[in-house]
Amino acid sequence: MRDKYAHSRRSPSGFVLPAPPPVVVAPKEGVVASSFLDQDRAYFHAYSHVGIHEEMIKDRARTDAYRDAIFFHADYIRDKVVMDVGCGTGILSIFCAYAGARKVHAVDASAIAVQAREVVKANNLSDVITVHHGRVEDLQIFEEVDVIVSEWMGYMLLYESMLGSVIYARDRWLKPGGLMLPSFATLYMAPITNAEKYSECIDFWRSVYGIDMSAMLPLAKQCSFEEPCIETVPAESVLSWPIVIKQIDCNTVTVRELETVKADFSVSSIMMESLGDRSERRFHSQQASRSLAL
Ligand SMILES: C[S@@+](CC[C@H](N)C(=O)[O-])C[C@H]1O[C@@H](n2cnc3c(N)ncnc32)[C@H](O)[C@@H]1O
């Protein structure tokens, strides 16, 4: 799982619902009228930092999976219109242009869109890719699209709450039977052990500067386990087979379906300390099918 900056995340309760029809005064191509909420401002500001994009692009499993899926669907994408929801630096839009897209609408509300436009220009793709700087909910384009590509996955798959924006774009612009990339996503959970972390945060209190501080143990346990913890754990720390918590069909999922995710499950392990999550996305179409697990 990539380590995006925690402060950049919208809270789970801040799920972005489709915005009401925006009041737009004839924007120029590539300039989107704004209906930013305050909570969105910090989120989009975080995405203007180069570090977060460097980290995402250097995540080879992620970037290769998208590139492979786009090229795998090149026969479908060729001469078609694509929308890249949350284009960041424009990398997925450029893959789509290389796959033969006739037109790519690359949309991002963060100031990174300014750099994306320069990247597109430097690669001589400005006639194919139009970078729109603004929220996709505020976008005004007057054509339907054949393909929507988006890298919307956050911690616990849904924590970033960006999928609502992709659903909005799908329902507004995707042609019937059009291609969603990715098409399916699955959230798994499995019990894990993390002995190093336990020792660092809990066992630490047993003796501090030679003082018996084990009275702190109950509070340390309470505080350590009440907040989710974002870490990469080695495979050997996973204590059982993962359980499927949520399967998402990106072609049909609704915002309402994502408001609450519930799953009944049971695991048994004598070593379990906490539950870890793992997500998988599948790039699948009626034209061809293929599964890429991250
Ligand atoms: C996870 S990053 C992916 C960036 C790029 N597609 C990539 O793969 O490297 C998500 C991007 O979506 C943008 N974004 C999130 N919600 C958006 C919305 N409602 N409208 C426009 N852009 C959005 C963020 O600013 C961010 O740059």
Short mmCIF file of C-alpha atoms and ligand atoms in Angstrom, two decimals:
data_model
loop_
_atom_site.label_atom_id
_atom_site.label_comp_id
_atom_site.label_asym_id
_atom_site.label_seq_id
_atom_site.Cartn_x
_atom_site.Cartn_y
_atom_site.Cartn_z
CA MET A 1 0.00 0.00 0.00
CA ARG A 2 1.45 3.37 -0.86
CA ASP A 3 2.10 5.79 1.92
CA LYS A 4 0.28 8.92 0.88
CA TYR A 5 0.33 11.71 3.38
CA ALA A 6 -2.25 11.03 6.04
CA HIS A 7 -3.24 14.68 6.30
CA SER A 8 -4.16 14.71 2.64
CA ARG A 9 -7.08 12.40 3.14
CA ARG A 10 -10.68 13.40 3.32
CA SER A 11 -12.27 11.84 6.37
CA PRO A 12 -14.50 8.83 5.78
CA SER A 13 -17.45 10.94 6.87
CA GLY A 14 -16.45 13.57 4.31
CA PHE A 15 -17.47 11.32 1.44
CA VAL A 16 -17.78 13.45 -1.64
CA LEU A 17 -21.25 13.09 -3.01
CA PRO A 18 -22.04 14.22 -6.53
CA ALA A 19 -22.19 17.99 -6.43
CA PRO A 20 -25.35 19.80 -7.41
CA PRO A 21 -25.26 21.15 -10.97
CA PRO A 22 -22.55 23.80 -10.86
CA VAL A 23 -23.11 27.39 -11.85
CA VAL A 24 -20.65 27.80 -14.67
CA VAL A 25 -19.96 30.92 -16.64
CA ALA A 26 -18.68 29.76 -20.05
CA PRO A 27 -15.21 28.53 -19.05
CA LYS A 28 -12.43 28.36 -21.63
CA GLU A 29 -11.34 24.90 -22.67
CA GLY A 30 -9.20 23.42 -19.91
CA VAL A 31 -10.43 25.86 -17.25
CA VAL A 32 -13.11 24.51 -14.94
CA ALA A 33 -15.29 26.78 -12.82
CA SER A 34 -14.79 25.95 -9.14
CA SER A 35 -17.25 24.75 -6.52
CA PHE A 36 -14.60 23.76 -3.94
CA LEU A 37 -15.66 22.89 -0.44
CA ASP A 38 -13.27 23.92 2.32
CA GLN A 39 -12.54 20.28 3.16
CA ASP A 40 -11.53 19.68 -0.46
CA ARG A 41 -9.07 22.55 -0.46
CA ALA A 42 -6.60 20.85 1.89
CA TYR A 43 -7.02 17.55 0.06
CA PHE A 44 -6.29 19.02 -3.37
CA HIS A 45 -3.49 21.16 -1.96
CA ALA A 46 -1.75 17.98 -0.74
CA TYR A 47 -1.82 16.66 -4.30
CA SER A 48 0.03 19.75 -5.55
CA HIS A 49 3.19 18.48 -3.81
CA VAL A 50 5.60 16.61 -6.06
CA GLY A 51 6.37 14.01 -3.37
CA ILE A 52 2.99 12.32 -3.46
CA HIS A 53 3.17 11.93 -7.24
CA GLU A 54 6.75 10.66 -7.10
CA GLU A 55 5.69 8.07 -4.55
CA MET A 56 2.69 6.92 -6.58
CA ILE A 57 4.61 6.68 -9.85
CA LYS A 58 7.52 4.85 -8.19
CA ASP A 59 5.00 2.27 -6.93
CA ARG A 60 5.80 -0.06 -9.81
CA ALA A 61 3.06 -2.58 -9.03
CA ARG A 62 0.50 0.22 -9.27
CA THR A 63 1.84 2.07 -12.31
CA ASP A 64 2.75 -1.06 -14.29
CA ALA A 65 -0.72 -2.51 -13.66
CA TYR A 66 -2.38 0.60 -15.10
CA ARG A 67 0.01 0.80 -18.05
CA ASP A 68 -0.43 -2.91 -18.83
CA ALA A 69 -4.22 -2.69 -18.56
CA ILE A 70 -4.34 0.36 -20.85
CA PHE A 71 -2.12 -1.26 -23.48
CA PHE A 72 -4.00 -4.54 -23.13
CA HIS A 73 -7.17 -2.66 -24.12
CA ALA A 74 -5.46 -0.72 -26.93
CA ASP A 75 -7.74 -2.26 -29.57
CA TYR A 76 -10.72 -0.84 -27.72
CA ILE A 77 -9.12 2.51 -26.84
CA ARG A 78 -7.81 3.24 -30.37
CA ASP A 79 -9.62 6.25 -31.90
CA LYS A 80 -11.86 6.57 -28.84
CA VAL A 81 -12.50 9.35 -26.32
CA VAL A 82 -11.10 8.79 -22.82
CA MET A 83 -11.57 10.62 -19.54
CA ASP A 84 -8.83 10.35 -16.88
CA VAL A 85 -10.48 11.28 -13.57
CA GLY A 86 -7.78 12.70 -11.29
CA CYS A 87 -4.96 12.74 -13.85
CA GLY A 88 -2.23 13.98 -11.47
CA THR A 89 0.93 14.37 -13.56
CA GLY A 90 -0.96 13.04 -16.60
CA ILE A 91 0.78 9.68 -16.69
CA LEU A 92 -2.32 7.55 -17.32
CA SER A 93 -3.60 10.02 -19.94
CA ILE A 94 -0.29 9.69 -21.77
CA PHE A 95 -0.49 5.89 -21.65
CA CYS A 96 -3.99 6.21 -23.18
CA ALA A 97 -2.66 8.52 -25.92
CA TYR A 98 0.09 5.96 -26.64
CA ALA A 99 -2.64 3.30 -26.81
CA GLY A 100 -4.18 5.30 -29.66
CA ALA A 101 -6.92 7.36 -27.99
CA ARG A 102 -8.28 10.05 -30.30
CA LYS A 103 -8.98 12.42 -27.39
CA VAL A 104 -8.21 12.31 -23.68
CA HIS A 105 -9.91 14.61 -21.17
CA ALA A 106 -7.46 14.68 -18.26
CA VAL A 107 -9.09 16.24 -15.18
CA ASP A 108 -7.52 17.24 -11.89
CA ALA A 109 -8.57 19.77 -9.29
CA SER A 110 -5.12 20.02 -7.76
CA ALA A 111 -2.54 22.54 -8.98
CA ILE A 112 -0.60 19.53 -10.32
CA ALA A 113 -2.81 20.00 -13.39
CA VAL A 114 -0.58 22.95 -14.34
CA GLN A 115 2.43 20.62 -14.49
CA ALA A 116 0.40 17.92 -16.23
CA ARG A 117 -0.34 20.39 -19.03
CA GLU A 118 3.40 21.11 -19.39
CA VAL A 119 4.21 17.39 -19.41
CA VAL A 120 1.62 16.82 -22.14
CA LYS A 121 3.05 19.72 -24.15
CA ALA A 122 6.64 18.49 -23.77
CA ASN A 123 5.55 15.11 -25.15
CA ASN A 124 3.81 16.72 -28.16
CA LEU A 125 0.43 15.37 -27.10
CA SER A 126 -1.50 18.63 -26.65
CA ASP A 127 -3.60 17.88 -29.71
CA VAL A 128 -4.79 14.60 -28.10
CA ILE A 129 -4.86 15.39 -24.36
CA THR A 130 -6.73 18.35 -22.90
CA VAL A 131 -5.91 18.96 -19.24
CA HIS A 132 -8.89 20.42 -17.34
CA HIS A 133 -7.92 22.06 -14.07
CA GLY A 134 -10.86 21.66 -11.69
CA ARG A 135 -13.14 19.15 -9.98
CA VAL A 136 -14.65 16.59 -12.30
CA GLU A 137 -18.01 17.47 -10.75
CA ASP A 138 -17.62 20.97 -12.22
CA LEU A 139 -16.36 19.91 -15.64
CA GLN A 140 -18.21 21.09 -18.72
CA ILE A 141 -17.50 18.96 -21.75
CA PHE A 142 -20.01 18.42 -24.45
CA GLU A 143 -19.24 14.89 -25.59
CA GLU A 144 -19.68 11.44 -24.09
CA VAL A 145 -16.62 9.31 -23.50
CA ASP A 146 -15.89 5.67 -24.39
CA VAL A 147 -13.46 4.97 -21.57
CA ILE A 148 -12.96 6.22 -18.02
CA VAL A 149 -9.63 5.54 -16.38
CA SER A 150 -8.95 6.56 -12.82
CA GLU A 151 -6.59 5.75 -10.00
CA TRP A 152 -9.00 6.36 -7.14
CA MET A 153 -7.87 3.76 -4.59
CA GLY A 154 -6.95 4.94 -1.09
CA TYR A 155 -6.17 3.30 2.22
CA MET A 156 -8.62 0.49 2.98
CA LEU A 157 -9.49 0.90 -0.68
CA LEU A 158 -12.24 3.46 0.01
CA TYR A 159 -10.84 5.79 2.63
CA GLU A 160 -9.84 8.50 0.18
CA SER A 161 -13.48 8.68 -0.92
CA MET A 162 -12.58 9.52 -4.50
CA LEU A 163 -14.69 6.76 -6.03
CA GLY A 164 -17.79 8.97 -5.63
CA SER A 165 -16.25 11.39 -8.12
CA VAL A 166 -15.53 8.56 -10.58
CA ILE A 167 -19.13 7.34 -10.26
CA TYR A 168 -20.30 10.88 -10.96
CA ALA A 169 -18.16 11.02 -14.14
CA ARG A 170 -19.34 7.56 -15.22
CA ASP A 171 -23.03 8.42 -14.82
CA ARG A 172 -22.64 11.76 -16.55
CA TRP A 173 -20.28 11.04 -19.46
CA LEU A 174 -19.64 7.33 -20.07
CA LYS A 175 -21.41 5.92 -23.12
CA PRO A 176 -23.61 2.89 -22.44
CA GLY A 177 -21.35 -0.18 -22.50
CA GLY A 178 -18.22 1.99 -22.22
CA LEU A 179 -15.08 0.73 -20.51
CA MET A 180 -14.19 1.46 -16.88
CA LEU A 181 -10.52 0.99 -15.93
CA PRO A 182 -10.35 -0.57 -13.42
CA SER A 183 -13.62 -2.45 -13.72
CA PHE A 184 -13.61 -4.34 -10.41
CA ALA A 185 -12.01 -3.82 -7.03
CA THR A 186 -11.89 -6.05 -3.96
CA LEU A 187 -11.07 -5.21 -0.35
CA TYR A 188 -9.58 -8.02 1.71
CA MET A 189 -8.79 -8.24 5.39
CA ALA A 190 -6.51 -10.63 7.27
CA PRO A 191 -5.20 -10.95 10.82
CA ILE A 192 -1.59 -9.87 11.21
CA THR A 193 1.10 -9.80 13.83
CA ASN A 194 3.49 -6.89 14.22
CA ALA A 195 5.86 -7.78 17.02
CA GLU A 196 8.23 -4.88 16.42
CA LYS A 197 5.45 -2.31 16.64
CA TYR A 198 4.00 -3.99 19.74
CA SER A 199 7.34 -3.89 21.47
CA GLU A 200 7.96 -0.26 20.46
CA CYS A 201 4.57 1.07 21.63
CA ILE A 202 3.44 -1.32 24.38
CA ASP A 203 6.38 -3.20 25.91
CA PHE A 204 8.27 0.11 26.05
CA TRP A 205 6.21 1.07 29.12
CA ARG A 206 7.33 -1.93 31.17
CA SER A 207 10.55 -0.18 32.12
CA VAL A 208 11.30 3.46 31.32
CA TYR A 209 14.62 4.83 32.56
CA GLY A 210 14.57 1.91 35.02
CA ILE A 211 11.14 3.00 36.35
CA ASP A 212 8.33 0.44 36.39
CA MET A 213 5.74 2.16 34.21
CA SER A 214 3.64 -0.92 33.50
CA ALA A 215 0.70 1.01 34.96
CA MET A 216 0.74 2.75 31.57
CA LEU A 217 0.13 -0.52 29.69
CA PRO A 218 -3.70 -0.42 29.56
CA LEU A 219 -3.66 3.19 28.28
CA ALA A 220 -0.89 2.41 25.79
CA LYS A 221 -2.91 -0.54 24.46
CA GLN A 222 -6.08 1.52 24.25
CA CYS A 223 -4.39 4.40 22.42
CA SER A 224 -2.34 2.19 20.10
CA PHE A 225 -5.31 0.18 18.92
CA GLU A 226 -8.04 2.80 18.68
CA GLU A 227 -6.52 4.48 15.61
CA PRO A 228 -5.89 2.74 12.30
CA CYS A 229 -2.20 2.37 11.59
CA ILE A 230 -0.76 2.69 8.07
CA GLU A 231 2.20 0.39 7.60
CA THR A 232 3.60 -2.16 5.21
CA VAL A 233 3.95 -5.55 6.83
CA PRO A 234 6.00 -8.46 5.49
CA ALA A 235 4.06 -11.39 4.04
CA GLU A 236 5.15 -13.66 6.91
CA SER A 237 3.26 -11.40 9.37
CA VAL A 238 -0.06 -12.29 7.73
CA LEU A 239 -1.60 -15.02 9.86
CA SER A 240 -4.40 -16.46 7.74
CA TRP A 241 -5.93 -16.38 4.30
CA PRO A 242 -7.55 -13.00 3.59
CA ILE A 243 -11.30 -12.58 3.80
CA VAL A 244 -13.22 -10.65 1.18
CA ILE A 245 -14.81 -7.61 2.82
CA LYS A 246 -16.18 -5.80 -0.23
CA GLN A 247 -16.32 -6.43 -3.95
CA ILE A 248 -16.98 -3.45 -6.17
CA ASP A 249 -18.18 -3.57 -9.75
CA CYS A 250 -17.09 -0.16 -11.03
CA ASN A 251 -19.59 -0.39 -13.89
CA THR A 252 -22.58 -0.43 -11.58
CA VAL A 253 -21.55 0.64 -8.06
CA THR A 254 -23.52 3.54 -6.56
CA VAL A 255 -22.45 6.15 -4.03
CA ARG A 256 -25.15 4.90 -1.66
CA GLU A 257 -23.67 1.38 -1.77
CA LEU A 258 -20.36 2.79 -0.50
CA GLU A 259 -21.75 4.77 2.42
CA THR A 260 -21.59 1.74 4.67
CA VAL A 261 -19.51 -1.35 4.14
CA LYS A 262 -20.46 -4.31 6.33
CA ALA A 263 -19.14 -7.85 6.22
CA ASP A 264 -19.61 -10.85 8.49
CA PHE A 265 -16.42 -12.81 8.92
CA SER A 266 -14.59 -14.97 11.38
CA VAL A 267 -10.89 -15.71 11.71
CA SER A 268 -9.06 -17.89 14.14
CA SER A 269 -5.49 -17.36 15.17
CA ILE A 270 -3.64 -17.64 18.44
CA MET A 271 -1.26 -14.85 17.45
CA MET A 272 -3.57 -12.21 16.05
CA GLU A 273 -2.73 -8.62 17.06
CA SER A 274 -4.69 -6.66 14.49
CA LEU A 275 -6.33 -6.79 11.10
CA GLY A 276 -4.55 -5.69 7.96
CA ASP A 277 -6.16 -4.78 4.67
CA ARG A 278 -5.19 -5.46 1.09
CA SER A 279 -6.95 -4.36 -2.04
CA GLU A 280 -7.03 -5.68 -5.54
CA ARG A 281 -8.27 -4.08 -8.70
CA ARG A 282 -9.18 -5.86 -11.87
CA PHE A 283 -9.06 -4.43 -15.33
CA HIS A 284 -11.74 -6.27 -17.19
CA SER A 285 -13.95 -5.63 -20.17
CA GLN A 286 -16.40 -7.45 -22.34
CA GLN A 287 -13.85 -7.23 -25.14
CA ALA A 288 -11.18 -9.04 -23.18
CA SER A 289 -10.63 -10.05 -19.63
CA ARG A 290 -7.58 -9.97 -17.47
CA SER A 291 -6.91 -9.74 -13.81
CA LEU A 292 -4.11 -7.74 -12.26
CA ALA A 293 -3.75 -8.05 -8.55
CA LEU A 294 -1.82 -5.41 -6.63
C1 LIG B 1 -4.32 8.92 -6.53
S1 LIG B 1 -3.99 10.38 -7.48
C2 LIG B 1 -3.71 9.69 -9.09
C3 LIG B 1 -2.89 10.57 -10.00
C4 LIG B 1 -2.56 9.98 -11.37
N1 LIG B 1 -3.75 9.53 -12.05
C5 LIG B 1 -1.60 8.83 -11.25
O1 LIG B 1 -2.01 7.69 -11.47
O2 LIG B 1 -0.42 9.06 -10.92
C6 LIG B 1 -5.61 11.05 -7.57
C7 LIG B 1 -5.71 12.42 -8.20
O3 LIG B 1 -7.09 12.70 -8.34
C8 LIG B 1 -7.32 14.07 -8.09
N2 LIG B 1 -8.74 14.17 -7.71
C9 LIG B 1 -9.36 13.59 -6.65
N3 LIG B 1 -10.69 13.89 -6.65
C10 LIG B 1 -10.90 14.68 -7.74
C11 LIG B 1 -12.06 15.32 -8.27
N4 LIG B 1 -13.25 15.20 -7.68
N5 LIG B 1 -11.92 16.07 -9.39
C12 LIG B 1 -10.70 16.21 -9.99
N6 LIG B 1 -9.57 15.64 -9.52
C13 LIG B 1 -9.66 14.87 -8.42
C14 LIG B 1 -6.32 14.42 -6.99
O4 LIG B 1 -6.04 15.81 -7.00
C15 LIG B 1 -5.12 13.55 -7.41
O5 LIG B 1 -4.20 14.28 -8.20
#
